């Protein structure tokens, strides 16, 4: 796994010896904000911003989902990297904005001498010629509200004031044990760290299964940011995390409510087109040789769009899902 060191791309694998065999995710370093009024120096304008993503990456997938949910395809342009991210990192067939072949070139253009991991998503500003933000949780909030003047689909606020405390509680649990939990399991190099991650993951799955038996969405009858942050991990779970990351106590399809909930989100208008199971499997199996040295892509499970398109039946929960 490579990274930039003083602006030069180098093969620097993650070293878990300092953390006792535990995978620790690094913090995103570009954290500026786009606002509707431009008070931050970055005004939400159609055609000004460009997203660099990879359809295989769950963190980048969040931003692709939000772009589709809001109908921002014309307002915020997009470049998608191919599924194989070795040995030069995320690679693009074409980049109409910066002419970059590799994402690390975009990072260096924004910050010469940059040292750090090169991750997607990236929100690029054409006007100032720099990266605004590379933290998915912050980018989706910008897409949620700040670009409303340019959205072609009108949806309720996904981070409404009255529900923020509840959304934040779900986000914290899901990030720690599910979104990042699968990576803590898959990249662990100590047995106990792996076991802790897997146990916490499936404890949360049990919590979610029981909750979703009573409520249509995490915060009741209203779809929120917390649902979409969870979705991009769930839609990948049986295809890659169950086997590739050894999160194999159970499959997602073994949880009736959680599986139906995933299908409902998948079937929301515009979302299915953002899910590419072929790229997802290719990326994980072929780009992580420390986990899968042979880089052979597993044939199973036999899972495709038709499975996610089966009726979910969760409409019946709407009347008794609280607020």
C-alpha positions as a printed NumPy array, in Angstrom:
array([[  0.   ,   0.   ,   0.   ],
       [  1.497,   3.279,  -1.08 ],
       [  1.462,   6.815,   0.241],
       [  2.988,  10.182,  -0.53 ],
       [  6.152,  11.139,   1.332],
       [  7.098,  14.795,   0.776],
       [  5.242,  14.733,  -2.521],
       [  6.782,  11.474,  -3.79 ],
       [  4.737,   8.28 ,  -4.157],
       [  6.315,   5.397,  -2.217],
       [  5.364,   1.866,  -1.253],
       [  4.877,   2.243,   2.476],
       [  2.715,  -0.512,   4.008],
       [  0.711,   0.142,   7.125],
       [  2.706,  -0.889,  10.186],
       [  0.446,  -2.365,  12.885],
       [  3.327,  -3.248,  15.202],
       [  3.024,   0.092,  16.967],
       [ -0.664,  -0.578,  17.712],
       [ -0.36 ,  -4.148,  18.896],
       [ -1.692,  -5.584,  15.658],
       [ -4.705,  -3.276,  15.456],
       [ -5.64 ,  -1.363,  12.313],
       [ -5.943,   2.375,  13.027],
       [ -7.387,   4.612,  10.322],
       [ -5.577,   7.883,   9.66 ],
       [ -7.422,  11.182,   9.832],
       [ -8.4  ,  13.063,   6.685],
       [ -6.293,  16.216,   6.303],
       [ -8.314,  18.439,   3.955],
       [-11.252,  19.777,   5.958],
       [-12.488,  23.027,   4.375],
       [-16.21 ,  23.517,   3.822],
       [-18.404,  24.534,   0.897],
       [-21.398,  26.635,   1.958],
       [-24.408,  28.014,   0.141],
       [-23.455,  31.618,   0.971],
       [-19.712,  31.202,   0.417],
       [-18.838,  32.495,   3.885],
       [-16.013,  29.929,   4.099],
       [-14.485,  31.096,   0.824],
       [-16.034,  28.181,  -1.036],
       [-19.485,  29.004,  -2.43 ],
       [-21.731,  26.217,  -3.688],
       [-21.855,  26.878,  -7.434],
       [-22.907,  24.599, -10.281],
       [-19.924,  23.352, -12.266],
       [-17.308,  24.595,  -9.809],
       [-16.632,  21.369,  -7.886],
       [-15.464,  17.957,  -8.984],
       [-15.591,  14.67 ,  -7.072],
       [-12.828,  12.101,  -7.363],
       [-14.215,   8.742,  -6.256],
       [-13.906,   4.99 ,  -6.677],
       [-17.116,   3.012,  -7.005],
       [-15.485,   0.158,  -5.12 ],
       [-14.754,   2.242,  -2.   ],
       [-17.509,   2.458,   0.648],
       [-16.367,   5.877,   1.881],
       [-16.408,   7.381,  -1.606],
       [-19.648,   5.539,  -2.349],
       [-21.393,   7.676,   0.285],
       [-20.75 ,  10.801,  -1.773],
       [-21.851,   9.135,  -5.018],
       [-25.11 ,   8.109,  -3.33 ],
       [-25.769,  11.635,  -2.07 ],
       [-24.995,  13.12 ,  -5.473],
       [-27.597,  10.767,  -6.962],
       [-30.166,  11.29 ,  -4.194],
       [-30.071,  15.045,  -4.658],
       [-29.846,  15.004,  -8.444],
       [-26.538,  16.866,  -8.472],
       [-25.004,  15.011, -11.416],
       [-24.847,  18.156, -13.562],
       [-23.862,  20.523, -10.749],
       [-21.007,  18.428,  -9.316],
       [-18.956,  16.544, -11.903],
       [-17.272,  13.242, -11.144],
       [-14.277,  11.067, -12.05 ],
       [-14.32 ,   7.422, -10.965],
       [-11.085,   5.491, -10.504],
       [-10.786,   1.903, -11.642],
       [-11.092,  -0.908,  -9.085],
       [ -7.392,  -1.84 ,  -8.935],
       [ -5.444,   0.509,  -6.677],
       [ -2.038,  -1.177,  -6.767],
       [  0.8  ,  -0.324,  -7.208],
       [  0.233,   3.378,  -7.91 ],
       [ -2.896,   4.052,  -5.905],
       [ -6.25 ,   5.084,  -7.335],
       [ -5.93 ,   5.228, -11.112],
       [ -8.092,   7.056, -13.654],
       [ -8.582,   6.352, -17.329],
       [ -9.222,  10.054, -17.811],
       [ -9.369,  13.152, -15.631],
       [-11.042,  16.087, -17.403],
       [-10.133,  18.538, -14.647],
       [ -6.45 ,  18.014, -13.848],
       [ -5.365,  15.521, -16.476],
       [ -4.109,  13.216, -13.728],
       [ -3.48 ,   9.53 , -14.233],
       [ -3.166,   8.846, -10.505],
       [ -4.987,  10.425,  -7.599],
       [ -1.709,  11.141,  -5.823],
       [ -0.954,  13.649,  -8.585],
       [ -4.08 ,  15.57 ,  -7.601],
       [ -2.962,  15.632,  -3.959],
       [  0.462,  16.975,  -4.908],
       [ -1.099,  19.637,  -7.115],
       [ -3.197,  20.777,  -4.169],
       [ -0.356,  20.594,  -1.665],
       [  3.221,  20.189,  -2.985],
       [  5.303,  18.231,  -0.522],
       [  2.236,  16.453,   0.899],
       [  2.924,  13.51 ,   3.185],
       [  0.096,  11.104,   3.919],
       [ -2.31 ,   8.539,   2.555],
       [ -4.096,   9.273,  -0.715],
       [ -7.768,   8.451,  -0.304],
       [-11.115,   8.904,  -2.001],
       [-13.418,  10.761,  -1.98 ],
       [-11.852,  14.096,  -2.888],
       [-13.848,  17.28 ,  -3.456],
       [-11.865,  19.502,  -5.821],
       [-12.45 ,  23.213,  -6.443],
       [-11.82 ,  24.27 , -10.02 ],
       [-11.782,  27.972,  -9.14 ],
       [ -8.987,  27.872,  -6.558],
       [ -7.287,  24.773,  -7.952],
       [ -7.158,  22.812,  -4.73 ],
       [ -8.735,  20.064,  -2.653],
       [-11.497,  21.399,  -0.456],
       [-12.199,  18.252,   1.527],
       [-11.375,  14.537,   1.545],
       [-13.536,  13.437,   4.482],
       [-16.644,  11.6  ,   3.265],
       [-18.772,  12.361,   6.327],
       [-18.28 ,  16.095,   5.763],
       [-18.718,  16.   ,   1.99 ],
       [-22.119,  14.299,   2.272],
       [-23.314,  17.038,   4.616],
       [-22.291,  19.653,   2.076],
       [-24.169,  17.772,  -0.641],
       [-27.122,  17.356,   1.698],
       [-27.868,  21.055,   2.176],
       [-25.395,  23.503,   0.708],
       [-26.113,  22.622,  -2.932],
       [-29.914,  22.718,  -2.665],
       [-30.156,  25.585,  -5.147],
       [-28.652,  23.3  ,  -7.799],
       [-30.407,  20.029,  -6.88 ],
       [-32.917,  18.518,  -9.293],
       [-34.42 ,  16.207,  -6.663],
       [-36.061,  17.627,  -3.581],
       [-35.538,  15.461,  -0.539],
       [-35.99 ,  16.148,   3.17 ],
       [-32.898,  17.225,   5.104],
       [-30.916,  14.077,   5.981],
       [-29.436,  15.719,   9.084],
       [-32.401,  17.569,  10.631],
       [-31.876,  19.495,  13.843],
       [-34.345,  17.572,  16.049],
       [-32.727,  14.228,  15.152],
       [-29.058,  15.197,  15.187],
       [-28.257,  13.782,  18.607],
       [-29.838,  10.444,  17.657],
       [-28.129,  10.423,  14.253],
       [-24.781,  11.171,  15.891],
       [-25.231,   8.268,  18.332],
       [-25.935,   5.856,  15.501],
       [-23.055,   7.245,  13.433],
       [-20.571,   6.782,  16.273],
       [-21.6  ,   3.168,  16.929],
       [-21.786,   2.241,  13.247],
       [-18.5  ,   3.896,  12.311],
       [-16.602,   2.243,  15.157],
       [-17.999,  -1.275,  14.894],
       [-19.305,  -1.615,  11.316],
       [-17.912,   0.913,   8.779],
       [-14.421,   0.792,  10.256],
       [-15.05 ,  -2.44 ,  12.131],
       [-14.774,  -4.602,   9.02 ],
       [-11.373,  -3.031,   8.3  ],
       [-10.264,  -3.526,  11.893],
       [-11.034,  -7.21 ,  11.398],
       [ -9.596,  -7.552,   7.913],
       [ -6.347,  -5.665,   8.499],
       [ -5.67 ,  -6.908,  12.039],
       [ -2.335,  -8.67 ,  12.515],
       [ -3.021,  -9.947,  16.038],
       [ -5.588, -12.621,  16.87 ],
       [ -7.126, -10.777,  19.816],
       [ -7.511,  -7.527,  17.848],
       [ -9.249,  -9.466,  15.086],
       [-11.55 , -11.255,  17.529],
       [-12.491,  -8.013,  19.279],
       [-13.373,  -6.357,  15.98 ],
       [-15.497,  -9.275,  14.768],
       [-17.334,  -9.636,  18.057],
       [-18.168,  -5.931,  18.178],
       [-19.316,  -6.017,  14.551],
       [-21.795,  -8.825,  15.111],
       [-22.978,  -7.397,  18.421],
       [-23.948,  -4.281,  16.477],
       [-25.601,  -6.395,  13.791],
       [-27.754,  -7.977,  16.509],
       [-28.656,  -4.524,  17.833],
       [-29.561,  -3.345,  14.339],
       [-31.591,  -6.478,  13.608],
       [-33.708,  -6.006,  16.719],
       [-34.124,  -2.272,  16.142],
       [-35.145,  -2.698,  12.51 ],
       [-37.773,  -5.228,  13.486],
       [-39.645,  -2.31 ,  15.075],
       [-38.529,   0.737,  13.1  ],
       [-38.333,   1.253,   9.365],
       [-35.154,   3.336,   9.558],
       [-32.552,   3.957,  12.232],
       [-34.3  ,   7.124,  13.408],
       [-37.85 ,   5.86 ,  13.061],
       [-39.951,   6.527,  10.001],
       [-37.584,   9.169,   8.621],
       [-34.611,   8.259,   6.434],
       [-31.451,  10.053,   7.584],
       [-27.722,  10.321,   7.064],
       [-27.179,   7.433,   9.477],
       [-28.972,   5.028,   7.131],
       [-26.793,   5.917,   4.151],
       [-23.564,   5.765,   6.122],
       [-24.515,   2.236,   7.135],
       [-25.758,   1.206,   3.687],
       [-22.441,   1.412,   1.855],
       [-20.929,  -1.151,   4.227],
       [-23.956,  -3.436,   4.232],
       [-24.189,  -3.61 ,   0.442],
       [-20.582,  -4.914,   0.363],
       [-20.823,  -7.26 ,   3.307],
       [-21.639, -10.646,   1.805],
       [-19.686,  -9.933,  -1.404],
       [-16.365,  -9.147,   0.293],
       [-16.266,  -8.55 ,   4.045],
       [-17.758, -11.902,   5.071],
       [-15.004, -13.906,   3.352],
       [-12.156, -11.556,   2.409],
       [-12.039,  -9.799,   5.804],
       [-12.961, -12.956,   7.753],
       [-16.144, -11.399,   9.175],
       [-17.743, -14.793,   8.807],
       [-19.816, -15.58 ,  11.872],
       [-22.932, -14.861,   9.813],
       [-23.895, -13.349,   6.466],
       [-26.053, -10.275,   6.013],
       [-28.762, -12.465,   4.476],
       [-28.939, -14.337,   7.796],
       [-30.513, -11.219,   9.367],
       [-34.031, -10.901,   7.888],
       [-34.675,  -7.312,   8.966],
       [-31.206,  -6.001,   8.212],
       [-31.209,  -7.671,   4.79 ],
       [-34.677,  -6.298,   3.914],
       [-33.595,  -2.831,   5.098],
       [-30.52 ,  -2.986,   2.833],
       [-32.723,  -3.938,  -0.119],
       [-35.063,  -1.03 ,   0.574],
       [-32.205,   1.475,   0.528],
       [-30.768,  -0.115,  -2.607],
       [-34.139,   0.321,  -4.33 ],
       [-34.448,   4.019,  -3.484],
       [-34.485,   6.036,  -6.766],
       [-30.994,   6.546,  -8.162],
       [-29.137,   4.331,  -5.691],
       [-28.904,   1.02 ,  -7.579],
       [-26.935,   2.709, -10.363],
       [-24.227,   3.657,  -7.839],
       [-23.588,   0.024,  -6.804],
       [-21.068,  -1.934,  -8.894],
       [-20.586,  -5.352,  -7.293],
       [-18.073,  -6.427,  -9.93 ],
       [-15.767,  -3.492,  -9.186],
       [-16.249,  -3.977,  -5.455],
       [-15.037,  -7.581,  -5.584],
       [-12.187,  -6.802,  -7.982],
       [-10.884,  -4.023,  -5.785],
       [-10.806,  -5.876,  -2.488],
       [ -9.465,  -9.196,  -3.739],
       [ -6.961,  -7.82 ,  -6.264],
       [ -5.72 ,  -4.667,  -4.492],
       [ -4.994,  -5.941,  -0.985],
       [ -2.177,  -8.49 ,  -1.326],
       [ -1.428,  -8.487,   2.399],
       [ -4.906,  -9.908,   2.955],
       [ -5.121, -11.93 ,  -0.284],
       [ -1.569, -12.59 ,  -1.579],
       [ -2.739, -14.547,  -4.637],
       [ -5.038, -11.688,  -5.722],
       [ -7.47 , -14.296,  -7.017],
       [-11.006, -12.891,  -7.036],
       [-13.471, -15.279,  -5.395],
       [-16.323, -16.455,  -7.61 ],
       [-18.856, -16.467,  -4.801],
       [-21.145, -15.587,  -3.348],
       [-23.596, -15.68 ,  -6.233],
       [-25.069, -12.24 ,  -5.62 ],
       [-26.172,  -9.628,  -8.11 ],
       [-28.57 ,  -6.73 ,  -8.621],
       [-31.549,  -9.055,  -8.804],
       [-30.981, -10.16 ,  -5.211],
       [-31.042,  -6.573,  -3.971],
       [-34.124,  -5.891,  -6.091],
       [-36.319,  -8.497,  -4.402],
       [-39.362,  -6.978,  -2.594],
       [-38.386,  -5.776,   0.872],
       [-41.825,  -5.445,   2.495],
       [-40.758,  -2.746,   4.926],
       [-43.616,  -0.388,   4.091],
       [-45.632,  -2.064,   6.824],
       [-43.323,  -0.604,   9.462],
       [-44.006,   3.003,   8.436],
       [-47.106,   3.431,  10.572],
       [-45.407,   2.319,  13.795],
       [-41.918,   3.715,  13.338],
       [-42.271,   6.732,  15.621],
       [-41.363,  10.146,  14.293]])
